[in-house]
GROMACS .gro file of C-alpha atoms in nm:
model
   88
    1MET     CA    1   0.442  14.909  14.673
    2LEU     CA    2   0.785  14.960  14.828
    3SER     CA    3   0.699  15.306  14.960
    4GLU     CA    4   0.427  15.142  15.170
    5ALA     CA    5   0.660  14.876  15.310
    6GLY     CA    6   0.710  14.876  15.681
    7GLU     CA    7   0.916  14.691  15.934
    8GLN     CA    8   0.862  14.318  15.958
    9VAL     CA    9   0.994  14.111  16.244
   10VAL     CA   10   1.035  13.741  16.175
   11SER     CA   11   1.127  13.487  16.440
   12ILE     CA   12   1.300  13.155  16.382
   13SER     CA   13   1.213  12.856  16.598
   14PHE     CA   14   1.336  12.500  16.594
   15TYR     CA   15   1.149  12.176  16.648
   16ASN     CA   16   1.235  11.807  16.613
   17ASP     CA   17   0.982  11.583  16.441
   18THR     CA   18   1.091  11.266  16.264
   19ASN     CA   19   0.729  11.175  16.180
   20THR     CA   20   0.677  11.444  15.917
   21SER     CA   21   0.811  11.507  15.570
   22ALA     CA   22   0.834  11.882  15.639
   23ILE     CA   23   1.184  12.022  15.676
   24ALA     CA   24   1.053  12.369  15.765
   25PHE     CA   25   0.745  12.586  15.743
   26GLU     CA   26   0.629  12.944  15.791
   27ARG     CA   27   0.331  13.066  15.989
   28SER     CA   28   0.241  13.417  16.107
   29ASP     CA   29   0.582  13.580  16.058
   30SER     CA   30   0.760  13.284  16.218
   31VAL     CA   31   0.987  13.031  16.049
   32PHE     CA   32   1.002  12.683  16.202
   33ILE     CA   33   1.302  12.462  16.120
   34ASN     CA   34   1.278  12.085  16.174
   35THR     CA   35   1.614  11.984  16.322
   36ALA     CA   36   1.534  11.616  16.256
   37LYS     CA   37   1.563  11.694  15.882
   38ALA     CA   38   1.906  11.862  15.881
   39GLU     CA   39   2.043  11.598  15.641
   40GLU     CA   40   1.766  11.696  15.397
   41GLY     CA   41   1.854  12.066  15.405
   42ALA     CA   42   1.653  12.193  15.701
   43GLY     CA   43   1.816  12.508  15.834
   44SER     CA   44   2.043  12.557  15.532
   45ALA     CA   45   2.081  12.911  15.400
   46GLY     CA   46   1.862  12.826  15.101
   47ASN     CA   47   1.593  12.672  15.319
   48VAL     CA   48   1.582  12.974  15.550
   49ALA     CA   49   1.570  13.212  15.251
   50HIS     CA   50   1.287  13.004  15.103
   51GLU     CA   51   1.085  13.029  15.425
   52PHE     CA   52   1.157  13.402  15.461
   53ALA     CA   53   1.014  13.450  15.109
   54HIS     CA   54   0.692  13.300  15.246
   55THR     CA   55   0.685  13.558  15.527
   56LEU     CA   56   0.689  13.827  15.257
   57GLY     CA   57   0.374  13.678  15.106
   58PHE     CA   58   0.514  13.460  14.828
   59ARG     CA   59   0.347  13.121  14.792
   60HIS     CA   60   0.363  12.806  14.582
   61ARG     CA   61   0.118  12.733  14.306
   62PHE     CA   62   0.086  12.378  14.431
   63ASN     CA   63   0.206  12.188  14.736
   64LEU     CA   64   0.425  11.956  14.528
   65ARG     CA   65   0.783  12.062  14.454
   66LEU     CA   66   0.752  11.921  14.102
   67PHE     CA   67   0.497  12.192  14.020
   68SER     CA   68   0.629  12.464  14.251
   69SER     CA   69   0.999  12.477  14.164
   70GLY     CA   70   0.960  12.794  13.957
   71THR     CA   71   0.792  12.992  14.236
   72VAL     CA   72   0.965  13.279  14.419
   73PRO     CA   73   1.036  13.083  14.742
   74TYR     CA   74   1.215  12.805  14.554
   75ARG     CA   75   1.402  13.042  14.321
   76VAL     CA   76   1.520  13.260  14.613
   77GLY     CA   77   1.629  12.952  14.807
   78GLU     CA   78   1.818  12.814  14.508
   79LEU     CA   79   1.988  13.150  14.446
   80VAL     CA   80   2.101  13.184  14.809
   81GLU     CA   81   2.225  12.822  14.812
   82SER     CA   82   2.426  12.882  14.493
   83ILE     CA   83   2.586  13.196  14.643
   84VAL     CA   84   2.674  13.010  14.965
   85ASN     CA   85   2.826  12.726  14.762
   86GLY     CA   86   3.038  12.972  14.559
   87GLU     CA   87   2.855  12.900  14.235
   88ARG     CA   88   2.768  13.269  14.173
   0.00000   0.00000   0.00000
C-alpha cells in the first residue's frame, strides 16, 4: 500500500565480466551493471529502469526473456527506452 511506502536507497555499481551472459542484475537494493556488455544494452536507461523495478519487488515469471517479456521489469524498461528514443 502506498501509504506504507518508505524511503528506499538503491546503489548502482559497475563490474566488468566478459564470461557471463548477464548485462546487469539486482541484489539487496543494489543494481550491478556489467560494463563488458554495453553493446548489448547494459547501463542503458531501459536496463537501469528494469533493474530498479526489481528493487521494488517485481520479478520475472521465468528466467528466460521469451517467457518474461510481459513482466513489470521488462515493460518498465521498454517504456523508458521508448521515451528516451523519442518514440513516446
